[in-house]
Coordinates of C-alpha atoms in Angstrom, one line a residue:
X162 CA -1.5 10.4 17.8
X163 CA -2.8 7.2 16.3
X164 CA 0.0 6.8 13.7
X165 CA 2.5 7.2 16.5
X166 CA 0.6 4.6 18.5
X167 CA 0.7 2.2 15.6
X168 CA 4.4 2.7 15.1
X169 CA 5.1 2.0 18.7
X170 CA 2.9 -1.2 18.5
X171 CA 4.9 -2.4 15.5
X172 CA 8.2 -1.9 17.3
X173 CA 6.8 -3.6 20.4
X174 CA 5.7 -6.6 18.5
X175 CA 8.9 -7.2 16.6
X176 CA 10.9 -6.6 19.8
X177 CA 8.8 -8.9 21.9
X178 CA 10.5 -12.2 20.9
X179 CA 13.9 -10.7 21.3
X180 CA 13.2 -9.5 24.8
X181 CA 11.5 -12.7 25.9
X182 CA 14.4 -14.8 24.5
X183 CA 16.8 -12.7 26.6
X184 CA 14.7 -13.3 29.7
X185 CA 14.2 -17.1 29.4
X186 CA 17.2 -18.2 27.3
X187 CA 19.7 -18.9 30.0
X188 CA 23.3 -17.7 30.3
X189 CA 24.6 -15.5 27.5
X190 CA 27.1 -16.8 24.9
X191 CA 29.9 -14.9 23.2
X192 CA 28.9 -11.7 21.4
X193 CA 28.9 -12.9 17.8
X194 CA 26.7 -15.8 18.7
X195 CA 24.2 -13.6 20.5
X196 CA 24.2 -11.1 17.6
X197 CA 23.6 -14.0 15.1
X198 CA 20.6 -15.2 17.2
X199 CA 19.3 -11.7 17.7
X200 CA 19.3 -11.0 13.9
X201 CA 17.6 -14.2 13.2
X202 CA 14.9 -13.5 15.8
X203 CA 14.3 -10.0 14.5
X204 CA 14.2 -11.2 10.9
X205 CA 11.5 -13.8 11.7
X206 CA 9.4 -11.3 13.7
X207 CA 9.6 -8.8 10.9
X208 CA 8.7 -11.4 8.3
X209 CA 5.6 -12.3 10.3
X210 CA 4.6 -8.7 10.7
X211 CA 4.9 -8.3 6.9
X212 CA 1.7 -10.4 6.6
X213 CA -0.2 -7.8 8.7
X214 CA 1.3 -4.8 6.9
X215 CA 0.2 -6.1 3.6
X216 CA -3.3 -6.8 4.8
X217 CA -6.2 -4.5 4.0
X218 CA -7.1 -3.2 7.5
X219 CA -9.1 0.0 7.4
X220 CA -8.1 1.0 10.9
X221 CA -4.5 1.4 9.5
X222 CA -5.2 2.7 6.0
X223 CA -7.7 5.4 7.1
X224 CA -5.4 7.0 9.6
X225 CA -1.9 6.7 8.0
X226 CA -2.7 5.5 4.5
X227 CA -2.3 2.2 2.8
X228 CA 0.5 3.6 0.7
X229 CA 2.4 4.3 3.9
X230 CA 1.9 0.8 5.3
X231 CA 2.9 -0.7 1.9
X232 CA 6.1 1.4 1.9
X233 CA 6.9 0.2 5.4
X234 CA 6.1 -3.3 4.2
X235 CA 8.7 -2.9 1.4
X236 CA 11.4 -1.3 3.6
X237 CA 11.0 -3.8 6.5
X238 CA 11.2 -6.7 4.0
X239 CA 14.6 -5.5 2.9
X240 CA 15.8 -5.0 6.5
X241 CA 14.5 -8.5 7.4
X242 CA 16.4 -9.9 4.4
X243 CA 19.6 -8.3 5.5
X244 CA 19.3 -9.7 9.0
X245 CA 18.4 -13.1 7.7
X246 CA 21.4 -13.2 5.3
X247 CA 23.8 -12.2 8.1
X248 CA 22.3 -14.6 10.7
X249 CA 24.1 -17.8 9.7
X250 CA 27.3 -16.1 8.7
X251 CA 27.9 -14.7 12.2
X252 CA 28.0 -18.3 13.6
X253 CA 31.3 -18.8 11.8
X254 CA 33.9 -20.1 14.2
X255 CA 31.4 -21.7 16.5
X256 CA 31.9 -25.4 17.1
X257 CA 29.1 -27.6 15.6
X258 CA 27.7 -30.9 16.7
X259 CA 24.8 -32.6 18.2
X260 CA 23.5 -32.3 21.8
X261 CA 26.2 -32.4 24.5
X262 CA 25.4 -33.6 28.1
X263 CA 27.5 -30.8 29.4
X264 CA 25.9 -28.2 27.2
X265 CA 22.1 -28.5 27.5
X266 CA 21.5 -24.9 26.6
X267 CA 23.7 -25.0 23.5
X268 CA 26.1 -22.3 24.6
X269 CA 29.2 -23.9 23.2
X270 CA 27.9 -25.5 19.9
X271 CA 25.4 -25.0 17.2
X272 CA 23.3 -27.9 15.8
X273 CA 24.3 -29.9 12.7
X274 CA 21.1 -31.9 12.6
X275 CA 20.1 -31.5 8.9
X276 CA 16.4 -32.2 9.6
X277 CA 16.5 -29.0 11.8
X278 CA 18.8 -27.0 9.6
X279 CA 17.2 -27.8 6.2
X280 CA 14.1 -25.8 6.7
X281 CA 16.2 -22.7 7.6
X282 CA 18.4 -23.3 4.5
X283 CA 15.4 -23.5 2.2
X284 CA 13.9 -20.3 3.7
X285 CA 17.4 -18.7 3.4
X286 CA 17.2 -19.4 -0.4
X287 CA 13.6 -18.5 -0.9
X288 CA 13.5 -15.2 1.0
X289 CA 15.9 -13.3 -1.4
X290 CA 14.0 -14.6 -4.4
X291 CA 10.7 -13.4 -2.9
X292 CA 12.1 -9.9 -2.2
X293 CA 13.9 -9.5 -5.5
X294 CA 10.8 -10.7 -7.4
X295 CA 8.7 -8.0 -5.6
X296 CA 11.3 -5.3 -6.3
X297 CA 11.5 -6.2 -10.0
X298 CA 7.9 -7.1 -10.6
X299 CA 7.2 -4.1 -12.9
X300 CA 10.1 -5.1 -15.2
X301 CA 8.9 -8.7 -15.6
X302 CA 6.4 -9.9 -18.2
X303 CA 4.2 -11.3 -15.6
X304 CA 0.5 -10.8 -14.8
X305 CA -0.2 -9.0 -11.6
X306 CA -2.5 -11.8 -10.4
X307 CA 0.1 -14.5 -11.1
X308 CA 2.7 -12.5 -9.1
X309 CA 0.2 -12.1 -6.2
X310 CA -0.3 -15.9 -6.1
X311 CA 3.4 -16.5 -6.1
X312 CA 4.1 -13.8 -3.5
X313 CA 1.4 -15.0 -1.1
X314 CA 2.3 -18.7 -1.4
X315 CA 6.0 -18.0 -1.2
X316 CA 5.6 -15.9 2.0
X317 CA 3.4 -18.6 3.6
X318 CA 6.0 -21.3 2.8
X319 CA 8.8 -19.1 4.2
X320 CA 6.9 -18.5 7.4
X321 CA 6.2 -22.3 7.9
X322 CA 9.9 -23.1 7.2
X323 CA 11.2 -20.5 9.6
X324 CA 8.8 -21.6 12.3
X325 CA 10.2 -25.2 12.2
X326 CA 13.8 -23.9 12.0
X327 CA 13.3 -21.5 14.9
X328 CA 11.8 -24.0 17.2
X329 CA 14.0 -27.0 16.4
X330 CA 17.3 -25.5 15.5
X331 CA 17.3 -22.3 17.6
X332 CA 18.6 -22.2 21.2
X333 CA 16.0 -19.7 22.2
X334 CA 13.1 -21.0 20.1
X335 CA 13.2 -24.4 21.9
X336 CA 12.2 -22.8 25.1
X337 CA 8.5 -23.6 25.8
X338 CA 7.6 -19.9 26.3
X339 CA 9.2 -18.9 23.0
X340 CA 7.7 -21.9 21.1
X341 CA 4.3 -20.7 22.2
X342 CA 5.1 -17.1 21.2
X343 CA 6.3 -18.1 17.8
X344 CA 3.4 -20.3 17.1
X345 CA 1.0 -17.5 18.2
X346 CA 2.7 -14.9 16.0
X347 CA 2.7 -17.2 13.0
X348 CA -1.0 -18.0 13.5
X349 CA -1.8 -14.3 13.5
X350 CA 0.3 -13.7 10.3
X351 CA -1.4 -16.6 8.5
X352 CA -4.8 -15.3 9.9
X353 CA -4.3 -12.0 8.2
X354 CA -3.6 -13.7 4.9
X355 CA -6.8 -15.8 5.4
X356 CA -8.8 -12.6 6.1
X357 CA -7.7 -11.0 2.8
X358 CA -8.1 -14.0 0.6
X359 CA -11.0 -15.9 2.3
X360 CA -13.0 -13.9 4.9
X361 CA -13.1 -10.6 3.0
X362 CA -14.2 -12.2 -0.3
X363 CA -16.8 -14.3 1.6
X364 CA -18.2 -11.0 3.1
X365 CA -18.1 -9.3 -0.3
X366 CA -20.0 -12.1 -1.9
X367 CA -23.2 -11.0 -0.1
X368 CA -22.7 -7.4 -1.3
X369 CA -22.5 -7.8 -5.1
X370 CA -22.6 -4.8 -7.5
X371 CA -23.6 -4.6 -11.2
X372 CA -22.0 -2.5 -13.9
X373 CA -24.4 0.3 -14.6
X374 CA -22.5 2.0 -17.5
X375 CA -19.1 2.2 -19.3
X376 CA -18.3 5.5 -21.0
X377 CA -15.2 6.5 -22.9
X378 CA -14.0 9.9 -21.7
X379 CA -10.8 10.3 -23.7
X380 CA -8.9 8.0 -26.2
X381 CA -7.5 5.9 -23.3
X382 CA -9.6 6.9 -20.3
X383 CA -13.0 5.4 -19.3
X384 CA -15.7 6.0 -16.7
X385 CA -17.0 2.8 -15.1
X386 CA -20.1 3.1 -13.0
X387 CA -21.5 0.3 -10.7
X388 CA -24.7 0.2 -8.7
X389 CA -25.4 -1.9 -5.6
X390 CA -27.3 -5.1 -6.2
X391 CA -29.8 -5.6 -3.4
X392 CA -28.0 -3.6 -0.7
X393 CA -27.6 0.0 0.4
X394 CA -24.2 0.6 -1.2
X395 CA -20.9 1.6 0.3
X396 CA -20.3 4.0 3.1
X397 CA -17.3 6.0 1.9
X398 CA -15.8 9.5 1.8
X399 CA -14.8 11.4 -1.3
X400 CA -11.1 10.7 -2.1
X401 CA -11.1 7.1 -1.0
X402 CA -10.4 4.0 -3.1
X403 CA -11.5 0.4 -3.3
X404 CA -10.3 -2.9 -4.7
X405 CA -12.4 -3.5 -7.8
X406 CA -13.2 -6.9 -9.2
X407 CA -15.3 -7.0 -12.3
X408 CA -16.7 -10.1 -13.9
X409 CA -15.1 -12.7 -11.6
X410 CA -15.9 -14.5 -8.4
X411 CA -15.4 -12.6 -5.1
X412 CA -12.6 -15.0 -4.4
X413 CA -10.8 -14.2 -7.6
X414 CA -7.3 -12.5 -7.7
X415 CA -8.6 -10.4 -10.6
X416 CA -8.9 -7.2 -8.7
X417 CA -7.2 -3.9 -8.8
X418 CA -7.2 -0.7 -6.7
X419 CA -9.1 2.3 -8.2
X420 CA -9.9 5.7 -6.7
X421 CA -13.6 6.6 -6.5
X422 CA -14.4 9.6 -8.7
X423 CA -18.0 10.0 -7.7
X424 CA -19.3 11.8 -4.6
X425 CA -21.1 10.2 -1.7
X426 CA -23.8 12.9 -1.9
X427 CA -24.7 11.9 -5.4
X428 CA -26.3 8.6 -4.4
X429 CA -25.4 4.9 -4.0
X430 CA -23.9 4.5 -7.5
X431 CA -20.1 4.6 -7.6
X432 CA -17.9 5.7 -10.6
X433 CA -14.3 5.2 -11.4
X434 CA -12.0 7.0 -13.8
X435 CA -9.8 4.3 -15.3
X436 CA -6.9 4.6 -17.7
X437 CA -5.9 1.9 -20.1
X438 CA -2.6 0.6 -18.8
X439 CA -2.5 -3.1 -17.7
X440 CA -4.2 -6.4 -18.6
X441 CA -7.6 -5.5 -17.0
X442 CA -7.8 -1.8 -17.9
X443 CA -7.2 -2.5 -21.6
X444 CA -10.5 -4.5 -21.6
X445 CA -12.6 -1.8 -19.9
X446 CA -14.4 -1.0 -23.2
X447 CA -15.6 -4.6 -23.5
X448 CA -17.4 -4.8 -20.2
X449 CA -21.1 -5.0 -20.6
X450 CA -23.8 -3.4 -18.4
X451 CA -25.1 -5.9 -15.9
X452 CA -21.7 -7.5 -15.3
X453 CA -21.3 -8.5 -11.7
X454 CA -18.7 -6.6 -9.7
X455 CA -17.3 -6.7 -6.1
X456 CA -15.8 -3.8 -4.1
X457 CA -13.5 -4.2 -1.2
X458 CA -13.1 -1.0 0.8
X459 CA -13.1 1.9 1.2
X460 CA -9.5 2.6 2.0
X461 CA -7.4 5.7 2.0
X462 CA -6.6 8.8 4.0
X463 CA -7.2 11.6 1.5
X464 CA -10.7 12.7 2.6
X465 CA -11.0 16.4 3.6
X466 CA -14.6 16.4 4.9
X467 CA -13.7 17.3 8.5
X468 CA -10.7 19.5 8.0
X469 CA -10.8 23.1 9.3
X470 CA -8.6 24.8 6.6
X471 CA -10.4 27.7 4.8
X472 CA -9.2 26.5 1.3
X473 CA -8.6 23.3 -0.6
X474 CA -6.0 22.9 -3.3
X475 CA -6.4 19.9 -5.6
X476 CA -3.4 19.1 -7.8
X477 CA -3.7 16.3 -10.3
X478 CA -1.7 14.7 -13.0
X479 CA -3.5 12.5 -15.6
X480 CA -5.7 9.8 -14.1
X481 CA -4.7 11.2 -10.7
X482 CA -7.8 13.4 -11.2
X483 CA -10.0 10.6 -10.1
X484 CA -10.1 11.0 -6.3
X485 CA -9.8 14.8 -6.5
X486 CA -12.8 14.8 -8.9
X487 CA -14.8 13.0 -6.2
X488 CA -13.8 15.7 -3.7
X489 CA -14.7 18.5 -6.1
X490 CA -18.1 16.9 -6.8
X491 CA -18.8 16.4 -3.1
X492 CA -17.9 20.0 -2.3
X493 CA -20.2 21.3 -5.0
X494 CA -23.1 19.0 -4.0
X495 CA -22.9 19.9 -0.4
X496 CA -22.3 23.7 -1.0
X497 CA -19.0 23.5 0.9
X498 CA -18.1 27.1 1.8
X499 CA -14.4 26.5 1.6
X500 CA -12.4 28.0 -1.3
X501 CA -11.2 25.5 -3.8
X502 CA -8.7 25.5 -6.7
X503 CA -7.9 22.7 -9.1
X504 CA -4.7 22.3 -11.1
X505 CA -5.0 19.5 -13.6
X506 CA -2.1 18.5 -15.9
X507 CA -2.0 16.3 -19.0
X508 CA 0.3 15.8 -22.0
X509 CA -2.2 16.7 -24.8
X510 CA -5.6 18.4 -25.0
X511 CA -7.4 15.1 -26.0
X512 CA -6.4 13.7 -22.6
X513 CA -8.4 16.2 -20.6
X514 CA -11.3 14.4 -19.0
X515 CA -14.5 16.0 -17.7
X516 CA -13.5 19.3 -19.2
X517 CA -17.1 20.6 -19.4
X518 CA -17.9 19.6 -15.9
X519 CA -14.7 21.1 -14.5
X520 CA -15.5 24.4 -16.1
X521 CA -13.0 27.3 -15.9
X522 CA -13.6 28.9 -12.5
X523 CA -10.7 28.3 -10.2
X524 CA -9.5 25.5 -12.6
X525 CA -6.0 25.6 -14.1
X526 CA -5.3 23.2 -17.0
X527 CA -1.7 22.4 -17.9
X528 CA -0.5 20.7 -21.0
X529 CA 3.1 19.6 -21.7
X530 CA 2.4 19.2 -25.5
X531 CA -0.2 22.0 -26.2
X532 CA -1.7 22.8 -29.6
X533 CA -0.9 26.2 -31.2
X534 CA -4.0 27.9 -30.0
X535 CA -3.8 26.7 -26.4
X536 CA -4.7 29.5 -23.9
X537 CA -3.9 27.6 -20.6
X538 CA -0.6 26.8 -18.8
X539 CA 2.1 24.9 -20.6
X540 CA 4.9 22.6 -19.5
X541 CA 4.7 20.8 -16.2
X542 CA 3.4 21.5 -12.7
X543 CA 6.4 23.1 -11.0
X544 CA 7.2 25.7 -8.4
X545 CA 6.7 28.8 -10.6
X546 CA 3.3 27.5 -11.8
X547 CA 2.2 26.9 -8.2
X548 CA 3.4 30.4 -7.2
X549 CA 1.1 31.8 -9.9
X550 CA -1.9 29.9 -8.6
X551 CA -1.4 30.3 -4.8
X552 CA -0.5 33.1 -2.5
X553 CA 1.7 33.0 0.6
X554 CA -1.3 32.9 2.8
X555 CA -2.7 30.0 0.7
X556 CA 0.5 28.0 1.2
X557 CA 0.4 28.5 5.0
X558 CA -3.4 28.0 5.6
X559 CA -4.9 25.7 2.9
X560 CA -4.8 21.9 2.7
X561 CA -3.2 20.6 -0.5
X562 CA -4.3 17.2 -2.0
X563 CA -2.0 15.7 -4.6
X564 CA -2.4 12.7 -6.9
X565 CA -0.5 11.9 -10.1
X566 CA 2.8 10.6 -11.4
X567 CA 5.5 10.2 -8.6
X568 CA 7.8 12.8 -10.1
X569 CA 5.1 15.4 -10.2
X570 CA 4.2 14.6 -6.6
X571 CA 7.8 14.9 -5.5
X572 CA 8.1 18.3 -7.2
X573 CA 4.9 19.6 -5.7
X574 CA 5.5 18.3 -2.2
X575 CA 9.0 19.7 -2.1
X576 CA 7.9 23.1 -3.2
X577 CA 5.0 23.2 -0.7
X578 CA 7.4 22.4 2.1
X579 CA 9.8 25.1 0.8
X580 CA 7.0 27.7 0.8
X581 CA 6.1 26.9 4.4
X582 CA 3.1 24.5 4.1
X583 CA 2.9 22.3 7.2
X584 CA 3.4 18.6 6.3
X585 CA 0.1 17.7 7.9
X586 CA -1.6 19.9 5.3
X587 CA -0.1 18.0 2.4
X588 CA -2.2 14.9 1.6
X589 CA -1.1 12.3 -1.0
X590 CA -1.1 8.6 -1.6
X591 CA 1.6 6.7 -3.5
X592 CA 1.6 3.2 -4.8
X593 CA 4.9 3.1 -6.8
X594 CA 8.3 3.3 -5.2
X595 CA 11.0 1.1 -6.9

């Protein structure tokens, strides 16, 4: 019920300024003017809620998943952009001018005071740039940390501009009650940004970690292990992830999300399975033991510790093995009585990590480019392969945990639903959409 509650809270918050404006704003105007104001109000409320959706709040990520909140963040940003772009266009045909003695509530005219309009105009130009830059980030030759700085500062600037524009140029925002509401909502939005970039790093600074070991697993995959430095460690569940910062200040933007591949039952040290891909991951092999590290987390809703299903299906593609490996290790260390099967896909045999540890019992290895003497499955994880691994009863009664490339996850999820697996027994987390 908590995800539904959070959704209702979100709807209530973005609708609150609209409802209050209707209650305190005076006599209604013609329809197109009211529609223009309504779209502007909704756009600003959504933009302010974007700050909260992009924050790292465990109460949200643990129950519905950070990937879900980030997906909502992306979708709502585009809806808000649409409303914002339409907002001024709908005022066409409305007389413009300064304050009129016979029109104190601005029912007949819209303001032409450039000091009030200019902030809205600047925000109108910045918002599409911010959204388009986020959508096309993966195609740009830009460091992730640089983009984060630009995105955060840009969003903060847009919020400040819209607050001024709403209060001084808007008919409804000028009402004392609405001014107080907008200031309070903006303060909460900015506060969530301060939490992520100031308060959380300040907290993490007192809980430093040290790199314990760096071990190469495959030609492009590494195992990085960190140990707590003077504290008890991290209270996490197998399958969760953290934001990892290695070799920088706790306030640095040089951090990335990585799934934990170790098991809580193994002790306080934490391991990560990391594939060389971006700026940071390509330097993993150069990290020296003893290097300081900071962890922000845990996050994620993949854990299966308290689930009642009699069996657990773990389906991984490439480095997607990381969180599932943590689950498998935890189940083995705690003598978990549930049945478990692992399907693990890679392109070539030299990409298979932890092969000796995984063993062969209830483990299916899949290669898309197998050698001539390969005895395992070939091709990709698809419906026929899943049907060979699982029975009809498995589909209906087991919990399925999926992590890997988006296309693999789509294929697996669609097949599971087709075979009758309830959606609440399909666990996955995604961090790539566009």
